[in-house]
Amino acid sequence: MLKRVLQINRKDNVLVALQDLRKGEVVQFEDVDYELKEDISAKHKFYMNDMNTGEEVFMYGVLVGKVQQLVLKGMRMSTDNLKHAAEPYFFRPYHYEWHAPDVSKFEGRTFNGYHRSDGRVGTANYWLFIPTVFCENRNLDVIREALHNELGYAVTDKYKRKAKLLKELYLSGKDITAADLEVVESDVHTSRIFPNVDGIKFLNHQGGCGGIRQDAAVLGKLLAAYADHPNVAGVTVLSLGCQNLQVQDFKKDLYERNPHFDKPLFIFEQQQSQSEDWLITEAIRQTFVGLTEANKLERKPAPLSKLNLGVKCGGSDGFSGISANPAVGYCSDLLVALGGTVLLAEFPELCGAEQDLIDRTKDEAAAKKFMQLMKSYSDSAERVGSGFHMNPSPGNIKDGLITDAIKSNGAAKKGGTSPVEDVLDYTEPAVKPGLNLVCTPGNDVEATTGKAASGATLILFTTGLGTPTGNPVCPVIKVATNSSLAQRMSDIIDIDTGGVISGEKSLAQMGEEILEYCIKAASGEVIPKAVLLNQDDFIPWKRGVSL
């Protein structure tokens, strides 16, 4: 039977509503009756006892806020009566003892990936177009349309047919307001002439010139990280010529990151070309030759230890920290126990969870690096009148995430419980297997962009409200926190963890199912919805204030 309420940790002094509860109802939990003072929607919380102004509220066993006015037992937690609060954090020597999950079901398992010359293994095989400056975005758009349409990577055929149908109805003088626009969807794979090339991707962006030189420097490292990504087979670079981010700067970053970089790299500079037509024609011609070579690479078995899994949440709700995030966390623990790599990022969404992560960090220098990155990031936000406490969006709050500490402690569950092996600044590559912390904003696309830069070859993205976010080079798998979302937005959701809320599945069962899906996605046996939709979101972080 579906439980009506949940106490996440024995130390907590609030209960989570697992279903809609009504004012005046009496809810029993552990032999205590709670008469509700107001309606409590599913995902929201109510107080377990009367509390006075300034008293501390706990969830996940940690401080998440302080009461701002007298609240009564059975009253709903809201932004009016609770404000963000979190315990200060500090370094203490490592004494963490991890109890790894049982991985006997997965020992000896493999996925079929693309093996690179440096030993890394990709879960996909993409050709990548990179502009060094926003001035080349239009040229990339022209090339994208030509290559996607002719080589079978376009996913807009059905919408073109709908537009054509509307045009025909309009020209014939018929009413278009109620026209039936249903068309048979084409299979996006049937016309591909390069079956071993999973896509041709384009990193359109708004940087490379203007702004400050530091922005261009960070962008250069980011673009180099994408060129070096194990899911990338080859790269075509378009440059204008006079921009801040010079081609030689990009190449310097690329070869500093990987001195043995040996993928095809075609570079075109518009100010040195004969014409716009020549530039685009030659870029298409040389890329086509590169695609013929990339298509010769085939998937081969690789151990699960070769997987690099980014974990992300966005459009989060009050169930995120109860179902999808801890289920993904269990999957993370399984992969770490198997020798794989996990990337947990979104530093503004680790506010209030710092002490647990510090205590789990093996290396003192890494722990102190995490503390320094968190402090400098927080300070930069506060200098402009913001702060981590302002991270929760209106949608988060509406669905029960009242303070950043509540959101953050639920978000941190995605990383599981394993020791932290390393701490990475933005664009730094993950070189140590195990759990790595990566400094990125909480912003969905800036965070996924950063995880891919650190080497994620798959990203598990949990959502309670629904978001279509994807990435150009790293397949993004959408994990719903609740079954209602999974059914309502089935066109963007891959995995439903609502069974955890209903009590039909344990977190361990769900975590194992998630890992099974990851293995299939890494092998090309299932294609995540974001990949099918060509949802190629890419936003470089300028290191300004972004939460």
Coordinates of C-alpha atoms in Angstrom, one line a residue:
M1 CA 0.0 0.0 0.0
L2 CA 1.2 3.5 -0.9
K3 CA 2.6 5.3 2.2
R4 CA 1.1 8.7 2.7
V5 CA 4.1 10.4 4.3
L6 CA 7.8 9.9 4.7
Q7 CA 10.5 10.9 7.2
I8 CA 13.7 10.8 5.1
N9 CA 16.1 10.7 8.1
R10 CA 15.4 10.0 11.8
K11 CA 16.8 13.4 12.7
D12 CA 14.3 15.2 10.5
N13 CA 11.5 17.3 12.1
V14 CA 9.3 17.5 8.9
L15 CA 7.4 14.9 7.0
V16 CA 7.1 14.7 3.2
A17 CA 3.6 14.2 1.7
L18 CA 3.7 11.3 -0.8
Q19 CA 0.2 12.1 -2.0
D20 CA -2.2 15.0 -1.7
L21 CA -3.4 15.5 1.8
R22 CA -6.3 17.7 2.9
K23 CA -6.8 20.3 5.6
G24 CA -8.3 18.7 8.8
E25 CA -7.2 15.2 7.9
V26 CA -5.4 13.2 10.6
V27 CA -2.3 11.5 9.3
Q28 CA -0.6 8.9 11.5
F29 CA 3.1 8.3 11.5
E30 CA 4.8 6.0 13.9
D31 CA 1.9 6.1 16.3
V32 CA 1.7 9.9 16.4
D33 CA -1.4 11.7 14.9
Y34 CA -0.9 14.9 12.9
E35 CA -3.9 17.0 12.2
L36 CA -3.2 19.0 9.1
K37 CA -3.7 22.8 9.4
E38 CA -3.9 23.3 5.6
D39 CA -3.9 21.3 2.4
I40 CA -0.5 19.6 1.8
S41 CA 0.2 18.8 -1.9
A42 CA 2.2 15.8 -2.7
K43 CA 6.0 16.6 -2.6
H44 CA 5.5 19.3 0.0
K45 CA 6.4 19.0 3.7
F46 CA 4.7 19.7 7.0
Y47 CA 6.1 20.4 10.5
M48 CA 6.1 17.5 13.0
N49 CA 5.8 19.9 16.0
D50 CA 5.2 23.5 17.0
M51 CA 8.3 25.6 16.4
N52 CA 9.2 29.2 17.3
T53 CA 11.0 31.8 15.3
G54 CA 14.7 30.9 14.8
E55 CA 14.3 27.2 15.4
E56 CA 16.2 24.9 13.1
V57 CA 14.6 22.6 10.5
F58 CA 16.2 19.4 9.5
M59 CA 15.8 17.2 6.3
Y60 CA 18.1 14.4 5.2
G61 CA 19.5 14.6 8.7
V62 CA 21.0 18.1 8.2
L63 CA 20.1 21.7 8.7
V64 CA 18.1 23.1 5.8
G65 CA 16.5 26.2 7.2
K66 CA 15.3 28.3 10.1
V67 CA 11.7 29.1 11.0
Q68 CA 10.8 32.7 10.4
Q69 CA 7.6 32.8 12.5
L70 CA 5.6 30.6 14.8
V71 CA 4.6 27.4 13.0
L72 CA 2.2 24.7 14.3
K73 CA 2.4 21.0 14.1
G74 CA 0.7 19.9 10.8
M75 CA 1.4 23.3 9.1
R76 CA 2.9 23.3 5.6
M77 CA 6.5 24.4 5.0
S78 CA 6.6 27.5 2.8
T79 CA 8.9 30.3 1.8
D80 CA 6.9 32.5 4.2
N81 CA 7.7 30.5 7.3
L82 CA 11.1 29.0 6.4
K83 CA 14.4 30.6 5.1
H84 CA 17.5 28.9 3.9
A85 CA 20.2 28.0 6.5
A86 CA 23.1 25.5 6.3
E87 CA 25.8 24.4 8.7
P88 CA 29.3 25.8 8.2
Y89 CA 31.8 23.3 6.8
F90 CA 35.4 22.6 7.6
F91 CA 38.1 20.1 6.9
R92 CA 38.8 17.1 9.1
P93 CA 41.0 14.1 8.4
Y94 CA 39.6 11.3 6.3
H95 CA 38.1 8.4 8.2
Y96 CA 35.2 7.5 5.9
E97 CA 34.3 3.8 5.6
W98 CA 32.4 2.9 2.4
H99 CA 30.2 -0.1 2.1
A100 CA 30.1 -0.9 -1.6
P101 CA 26.9 -2.4 -3.0
D102 CA 26.8 -6.0 -4.3
V103 CA 27.9 -5.9 -8.0
S104 CA 27.9 -9.6 -8.6
K105 CA 25.1 -9.2 -11.3
F106 CA 27.4 -6.9 -13.3
E107 CA 30.9 -8.4 -12.8
G108 CA 32.4 -9.4 -16.1
R109 CA 29.7 -7.4 -18.1
T110 CA 30.7 -5.3 -21.0
F111 CA 29.3 -2.6 -23.3
N112 CA 30.0 -2.2 -27.0
G113 CA 31.8 1.1 -27.5
Y114 CA 34.2 2.9 -29.8
H115 CA 37.8 2.3 -28.8
R116 CA 40.1 5.3 -29.2
S117 CA 43.9 5.1 -29.6
D118 CA 44.6 6.5 -26.1
G119 CA 42.6 3.7 -24.4
R120 CA 39.4 5.6 -23.8
V121 CA 36.2 4.2 -25.1
G122 CA 33.3 6.2 -26.5
T123 CA 29.6 5.4 -26.2
A124 CA 29.0 7.2 -29.5
N125 CA 30.9 8.1 -32.7
Y126 CA 30.3 11.8 -33.7
W127 CA 31.9 14.2 -36.1
L128 CA 32.2 17.6 -34.5
F129 CA 32.1 21.1 -36.0
I130 CA 33.6 23.9 -33.8
P131 CA 33.5 27.6 -34.4
T132 CA 36.2 29.6 -32.7
V133 CA 33.9 32.6 -32.7
F134 CA 30.2 33.4 -33.0
C135 CA 30.8 35.0 -36.4
E136 CA 30.9 31.5 -37.9
N137 CA 27.6 30.4 -36.5
R138 CA 25.8 31.2 -39.8
N139 CA 28.2 29.1 -41.8
L140 CA 27.8 26.2 -39.4
D141 CA 24.0 26.5 -39.8
V142 CA 24.4 26.2 -43.6
I143 CA 26.7 23.2 -43.3
R144 CA 24.4 21.6 -40.7
E145 CA 21.3 21.8 -43.0
A146 CA 23.2 20.4 -46.0
L147 CA 24.9 17.5 -44.2
H148 CA 22.0 16.6 -41.9
N149 CA 19.4 16.6 -44.8
E150 CA 21.6 14.7 -47.3
L151 CA 23.3 12.2 -44.9
G152 CA 20.2 11.2 -42.9
Y153 CA 20.7 13.0 -39.6
A154 CA 17.8 15.5 -39.8
V155 CA 14.9 15.0 -37.5
T156 CA 12.6 17.7 -38.9
D157 CA 11.1 15.9 -41.8
K158 CA 7.6 15.5 -40.2
Y159 CA 7.5 19.2 -39.4
K160 CA 8.6 20.2 -42.9
R161 CA 5.7 18.0 -44.2
K162 CA 3.3 19.7 -41.8
A163 CA 4.4 23.2 -43.0
K164 CA 4.0 22.0 -46.6
L165 CA 0.5 20.7 -45.9
L166 CA -0.4 24.1 -44.4
K167 CA 1.0 25.9 -47.4
E168 CA -1.0 23.7 -49.8
L169 CA -4.2 24.3 -47.8
Y170 CA -3.6 28.1 -47.8
L171 CA -2.9 28.3 -51.5
S172 CA -6.1 26.3 -52.2
G173 CA -8.1 28.7 -50.1
K174 CA -9.0 26.2 -47.4
D175 CA -9.3 26.7 -43.7
I176 CA -6.0 25.9 -41.9
T177 CA -7.1 26.6 -38.3
A178 CA -8.5 23.1 -37.8
A179 CA -6.6 21.2 -40.4
D180 CA -5.4 17.7 -39.6
L181 CA -1.7 17.8 -39.6
E182 CA -1.0 14.3 -38.6
V183 CA 1.8 12.8 -40.7
V184 CA 3.7 9.5 -40.6
E185 CA 7.0 10.0 -38.8
S186 CA 10.0 8.8 -40.8
D187 CA 12.7 6.7 -39.2
V188 CA 15.7 9.0 -38.8
H189 CA 18.2 6.1 -39.2
T190 CA 17.0 4.5 -42.4
S191 CA 18.6 6.9 -44.8
R192 CA 22.0 7.2 -43.1
I193 CA 24.9 6.3 -45.4
F194 CA 27.4 6.2 -42.6
P195 CA 25.9 3.7 -40.1
N196 CA 28.8 3.9 -37.7
V197 CA 28.7 7.6 -37.5
D198 CA 26.1 8.4 -34.9
G199 CA 25.8 12.1 -35.7
I200 CA 27.3 15.3 -37.0
K201 CA 27.3 17.8 -34.2
F202 CA 27.8 21.6 -34.1
L203 CA 29.0 23.7 -31.2
N204 CA 27.3 27.0 -32.0
H205 CA 28.1 29.6 -29.3
Q206 CA 28.1 33.3 -28.6
G207 CA 31.8 33.6 -27.5
G208 CA 35.3 33.9 -28.9
C209 CA 35.5 37.6 -29.2
G210 CA 34.2 40.7 -27.3
G211 CA 33.8 40.2 -23.6
I212 CA 37.0 39.8 -21.6
R213 CA 40.0 37.8 -22.7
Q214 CA 39.5 35.4 -19.8
D215 CA 36.2 34.3 -21.4
A216 CA 38.0 33.5 -24.6
A217 CA 40.7 31.6 -22.7
V218 CA 38.1 29.4 -20.9
L219 CA 36.2 28.9 -24.1
G220 CA 39.4 27.6 -25.8
K221 CA 39.9 25.0 -23.1
L222 CA 36.2 24.0 -23.3
L223 CA 36.3 23.6 -27.1
A224 CA 39.6 21.6 -26.8
A225 CA 37.9 19.3 -24.3
Y226 CA 35.1 18.6 -26.7
A227 CA 37.5 17.9 -29.6
D228 CA 39.4 15.5 -27.4
H229 CA 36.2 13.8 -26.1
P230 CA 36.1 10.0 -26.5
N231 CA 32.7 10.2 -28.3
V232 CA 34.3 12.4 -31.0
A233 CA 35.8 10.8 -34.1
G234 CA 37.0 13.9 -35.9
V235 CA 36.8 17.7 -35.9
T236 CA 36.2 20.5 -38.4
V237 CA 37.0 24.0 -37.1
L238 CA 35.8 27.3 -38.6
S239 CA 37.5 30.5 -37.6
L240 CA 37.0 34.1 -38.8
G241 CA 40.6 35.1 -38.2
C242 CA 40.7 38.3 -36.2
Q243 CA 38.8 37.1 -33.0
N244 CA 40.2 36.9 -29.5
L245 CA 40.2 33.1 -29.5
Q246 CA 42.9 32.4 -32.1
V247 CA 43.3 29.0 -33.8
Q248 CA 46.8 28.7 -32.4
D249 CA 45.3 29.2 -28.9
F250 CA 42.8 26.5 -29.5
K251 CA 45.4 24.1 -30.8
K252 CA 47.7 24.9 -27.8
D253 CA 44.9 24.0 -25.4
L254 CA 44.1 20.9 -27.3
Y255 CA 47.6 19.5 -27.4
E256 CA 48.3 20.5 -23.7
R257 CA 45.2 18.5 -22.8
N258 CA 46.2 15.5 -25.0
P259 CA 49.8 15.6 -26.4
H260 CA 49.0 12.5 -28.4
F261 CA 45.8 13.8 -30.0
D262 CA 45.6 12.0 -33.4
K263 CA 42.0 12.5 -34.7
P264 CA 41.4 14.2 -38.0
L265 CA 41.4 17.9 -37.5
F266 CA 40.4 20.2 -40.4
I267 CA 40.7 24.0 -39.9
F268 CA 39.3 26.7 -42.1
E269 CA 39.8 30.5 -41.6
Q270 CA 37.3 32.7 -43.4
Q271 CA 39.5 35.8 -43.7
Q272 CA 42.1 33.7 -45.5
S273 CA 39.6 31.9 -47.8
Q274 CA 38.7 32.7 -51.4
S275 CA 35.0 33.2 -50.7
E276 CA 32.2 32.2 -48.4
D277 CA 31.2 29.6 -51.0
W278 CA 34.8 28.2 -51.2
L279 CA 35.0 28.0 -47.4
I280 CA 31.7 26.1 -47.0
T281 CA 32.4 23.9 -50.0
E282 CA 35.8 22.8 -48.8
A283 CA 34.6 22.3 -45.2
I284 CA 31.9 20.0 -46.5
R285 CA 34.3 18.2 -48.9
Q286 CA 37.0 17.5 -46.4
T287 CA 34.5 16.6 -43.7
F288 CA 32.9 14.1 -46.0
V289 CA 36.2 12.4 -46.5
G290 CA 36.7 12.3 -42.8
L291 CA 33.3 10.8 -42.3
T292 CA 34.2 7.9 -44.7
E293 CA 37.1 7.1 -42.3
A294 CA 35.1 7.5 -39.1
N295 CA 32.5 5.1 -40.5
K296 CA 35.2 2.4 -40.6
L297 CA 35.3 2.3 -36.8
E298 CA 33.0 -0.3 -35.3
R299 CA 31.7 -1.0 -31.8
K300 CA 33.6 -3.5 -29.7
P301 CA 33.3 -4.9 -26.2
A302 CA 34.7 -2.9 -23.3
P303 CA 34.6 -3.4 -19.6
L304 CA 32.1 -1.2 -17.6
S305 CA 35.1 0.4 -15.9
K306 CA 35.5 2.4 -19.2
L307 CA 32.2 4.2 -18.6
N308 CA 32.3 7.8 -17.4
L309 CA 28.9 8.8 -16.0
G310 CA 27.8 12.3 -15.4
V311 CA 24.9 12.8 -13.0
K312 CA 22.6 15.9 -13.2
C313 CA 19.2 17.1 -12.1
G314 CA 17.1 19.8 -13.6
G315 CA 13.4 20.8 -13.3
S316 CA 13.6 19.2 -9.9
D317 CA 10.7 18.6 -7.6
G318 CA 9.9 17.5 -4.1
F319 CA 10.4 13.8 -5.1
S320 CA 13.8 14.3 -6.7
G321 CA 15.7 13.6 -3.5
I322 CA 13.5 10.7 -2.6
S323 CA 13.2 8.7 -5.9
A324 CA 15.3 9.6 -9.0
N325 CA 18.4 11.1 -7.3
P326 CA 19.1 8.3 -4.8
A327 CA 18.3 5.7 -7.4
V328 CA 20.8 7.3 -9.7
G329 CA 23.1 7.4 -6.7
Y330 CA 22.8 3.7 -6.2
C331 CA 23.7 3.3 -9.9
S332 CA 26.7 5.5 -9.4
D333 CA 27.8 3.4 -6.5
L334 CA 27.5 0.3 -8.6
L335 CA 29.6 1.8 -11.4
V336 CA 32.3 3.0 -8.9
A337 CA 32.5 -0.4 -7.4
L338 CA 33.0 -1.8 -10.9
G339 CA 35.9 0.6 -11.5
G340 CA 34.1 3.2 -13.5
T341 CA 34.0 7.0 -13.1
V342 CA 31.1 9.2 -11.9
L343 CA 31.0 13.1 -12.2
L344 CA 28.9 15.1 -9.7
A345 CA 28.8 18.8 -10.4
E346 CA 26.4 21.8 -9.9
F347 CA 28.3 23.4 -7.0
P348 CA 25.5 25.9 -6.1
E349 CA 23.4 22.8 -5.6
L350 CA 25.8 21.3 -3.1
C351 CA 25.1 24.1 -0.6
G352 CA 24.4 22.5 2.7
A353 CA 25.8 19.1 1.6
E354 CA 29.5 20.2 1.7
Q355 CA 30.5 18.6 5.0
D356 CA 29.4 15.1 3.9
L357 CA 31.4 15.5 0.7
I358 CA 34.4 16.9 2.4
D359 CA 34.4 14.0 4.9
R360 CA 34.3 11.5 2.0
T361 CA 37.2 13.1 0.1
K362 CA 40.2 10.9 0.4
D363 CA 42.9 13.5 -0.4
E364 CA 43.4 16.5 1.8
A365 CA 44.4 18.7 -1.1
A366 CA 41.3 17.7 -3.1
A367 CA 39.1 18.4 0.0
K368 CA 40.6 21.9 0.4
K369 CA 40.3 22.5 -3.3
F370 CA 36.5 21.8 -3.1
M371 CA 36.2 24.1 -0.1
Q372 CA 38.1 26.9 -2.0
L373 CA 36.0 26.5 -5.1
M374 CA 32.7 26.5 -3.2
K375 CA 33.8 29.6 -1.2
S376 CA 35.1 31.6 -4.2
Y377 CA 32.0 30.7 -6.2
S378 CA 29.6 31.7 -3.3
D379 CA 31.5 34.9 -2.7
S380 CA 31.3 35.9 -6.3
A381 CA 27.5 35.5 -6.2
E382 CA 27.2 37.5 -3.0
R383 CA 29.3 40.4 -4.4
V384 CA 26.6 41.1 -6.9
G385 CA 23.7 40.8 -4.4
S386 CA 22.9 37.1 -5.1
G387 CA 23.9 33.9 -3.4
F388 CA 23.5 30.1 -3.5
H389 CA 20.4 30.5 -1.4
M390 CA 18.7 32.1 -4.4
N391 CA 19.2 28.9 -6.6
P392 CA 15.7 27.3 -6.3
S393 CA 13.5 28.4 -9.2
P394 CA 9.8 29.2 -9.0
G395 CA 9.1 25.7 -10.4
N396 CA 11.3 24.1 -7.7
I397 CA 9.5 26.0 -4.9
K398 CA 6.1 25.3 -6.3
D399 CA 6.8 21.6 -6.2
G400 CA 8.2 21.5 -2.7
L401 CA 11.9 22.6 -2.8
I402 CA 11.6 25.5 -0.4
T403 CA 15.3 26.3 0.4
D404 CA 18.6 25.7 -1.5
A405 CA 19.8 23.4 1.3
I406 CA 16.7 21.1 0.8
K407 CA 17.3 21.1 -3.0
S408 CA 21.1 20.6 -2.6
N409 CA 20.9 17.7 -0.1
G410 CA 18.5 15.9 -2.4
A411 CA 20.6 16.8 -5.5
A412 CA 23.8 15.4 -3.9
K413 CA 22.2 12.0 -3.6
K414 CA 22.9 11.5 -7.3
G415 CA 26.6 11.0 -6.5
G416 CA 25.9 8.0 -4.3
T417 CA 27.9 7.2 -1.2
S418 CA 31.3 6.3 -2.4
P419 CA 34.5 8.2 -1.5
V420 CA 35.4 11.3 -3.5
E421 CA 38.5 10.5 -5.5
D422 CA 39.2 14.0 -7.0
V423 CA 37.9 17.5 -7.4
L424 CA 38.0 19.2 -10.8
D425 CA 37.7 22.8 -11.8
Y426 CA 35.6 23.7 -14.9
T427 CA 37.0 21.8 -18.1
E428 CA 39.6 19.8 -16.1
P429 CA 39.5 16.2 -17.3
A430 CA 38.7 13.3 -14.9
V431 CA 41.7 11.1 -14.7
K432 CA 40.9 9.1 -11.5
P433 CA 38.3 6.4 -11.5
G434 CA 35.6 6.8 -8.9
L435 CA 33.5 9.7 -7.8
N436 CA 34.8 13.1 -9.0
L437 CA 33.3 16.6 -8.1
V438 CA 33.2 19.0 -11.0
C439 CA 32.8 22.8 -10.6
T440 CA 29.9 23.9 -12.8
P441 CA 26.8 26.1 -12.3
G442 CA 23.5 24.5 -11.5
N443 CA 22.1 25.8 -14.8
D444 CA 21.0 22.7 -16.7
V445 CA 22.9 23.3 -20.0
E446 CA 26.0 24.9 -18.4
A447 CA 26.3 21.9 -16.1
T448 CA 25.9 19.3 -18.8
T449 CA 28.3 21.2 -21.0
G450 CA 30.8 21.1 -18.2
K451 CA 30.4 17.4 -17.4
A452 CA 31.0 16.5 -21.0
A453 CA 34.1 18.7 -21.0
S454 CA 35.4 16.6 -18.0
G455 CA 34.9 13.4 -20.0
A456 CA 31.4 12.1 -19.3
T457 CA 30.4 9.6 -22.0
L458 CA 26.8 9.3 -20.7
I459 CA 24.8 11.7 -18.5
L460 CA 21.9 10.6 -16.3
F461 CA 19.6 13.6 -15.9
T462 CA 16.8 13.4 -13.3
T463 CA 13.8 15.6 -13.5
G464 CA 10.5 16.0 -11.7
L465 CA 9.0 18.8 -13.8
G466 CA 10.3 17.7 -17.2
T467 CA 13.1 19.2 -19.3
P468 CA 14.3 18.3 -22.8
T469 CA 18.0 19.1 -22.2
G470 CA 20.6 17.2 -24.2
N471 CA 24.3 17.6 -25.2
P472 CA 26.0 17.5 -28.6
V473 CA 28.6 14.8 -27.8
C474 CA 27.4 13.0 -24.7
P475 CA 24.1 11.1 -24.7
V476 CA 21.7 12.4 -22.0
I477 CA 19.3 9.9 -20.4
K478 CA 16.2 11.4 -18.8
V479 CA 15.1 9.9 -15.5
A480 CA 11.6 11.0 -14.2
T481 CA 11.0 11.3 -10.4
N482 CA 7.4 10.4 -10.8
S483 CA 5.2 8.2 -13.0
S484 CA 2.8 11.1 -13.9
L485 CA 5.6 13.0 -15.6
A486 CA 7.0 9.8 -17.3
Q487 CA 3.5 9.2 -18.9
R488 CA 2.7 12.9 -19.7
M489 CA 6.1 13.6 -21.3
S490 CA 7.0 10.2 -22.6
D491 CA 8.6 11.8 -25.7
I492 CA 11.5 13.1 -23.6
I493 CA 11.6 10.7 -20.6
D494 CA 13.7 7.5 -20.8
I495 CA 13.3 6.0 -17.3
D496 CA 10.5 6.2 -14.7
T497 CA 11.5 6.0 -11.0
G498 CA 7.9 6.5 -9.8
G499 CA 7.9 2.9 -8.5
V500 CA 10.1 4.1 -5.6
I501 CA 7.4 6.5 -4.5
S502 CA 4.6 4.0 -4.9
G503 CA 6.6 1.4 -3.0
E504 CA 6.7 -1.0 -5.9
K505 CA 10.5 -0.9 -6.2
S506 CA 13.4 -0.4 -3.9
L507 CA 16.2 2.1 -4.6
A508 CA 18.5 -0.8 -5.2
Q509 CA 16.2 -2.4 -7.7
M510 CA 15.7 0.9 -9.5
G511 CA 19.5 1.7 -9.4
E512 CA 20.2 -1.7 -11.1
E513 CA 17.6 -1.0 -13.7
I514 CA 19.2 2.4 -14.4
L515 CA 22.6 0.8 -14.9
E516 CA 21.2 -1.8 -17.2
Y517 CA 19.7 1.0 -19.3
C518 CA 23.1 2.8 -19.3
I519 CA 24.8 -0.4 -20.6
K520 CA 22.3 -0.6 -23.5
A521 CA 22.6 3.1 -24.3
A522 CA 26.4 2.9 -24.2
S523 CA 26.2 0.0 -26.7
G524 CA 23.8 1.8 -29.1
E525 CA 21.1 -0.7 -28.4
V526 CA 18.7 1.9 -27.1
I527 CA 18.8 5.6 -28.1
P528 CA 17.9 8.2 -25.4
K529 CA 15.1 10.5 -26.4
A530 CA 17.3 13.6 -26.3
V531 CA 19.6 12.0 -28.9
L532 CA 16.6 11.0 -31.1
L533 CA 15.5 14.7 -31.0
N534 CA 18.9 16.1 -31.8
Q535 CA 18.7 18.0 -28.5
D536 CA 22.2 19.4 -28.7
D537 CA 22.3 22.0 -26.0
F538 CA 25.7 23.8 -25.5
I539 CA 26.3 26.8 -23.3
P540 CA 29.9 27.7 -22.2
W541 CA 30.2 29.1 -18.7
K542 CA 31.8 32.5 -18.6
R543 CA 32.7 32.1 -14.9
G544 CA 30.4 35.0 -14.1
V545 CA 27.6 34.6 -11.6
S546 CA 25.4 31.8 -12.8
L547 CA 23.6 29.6 -10.3

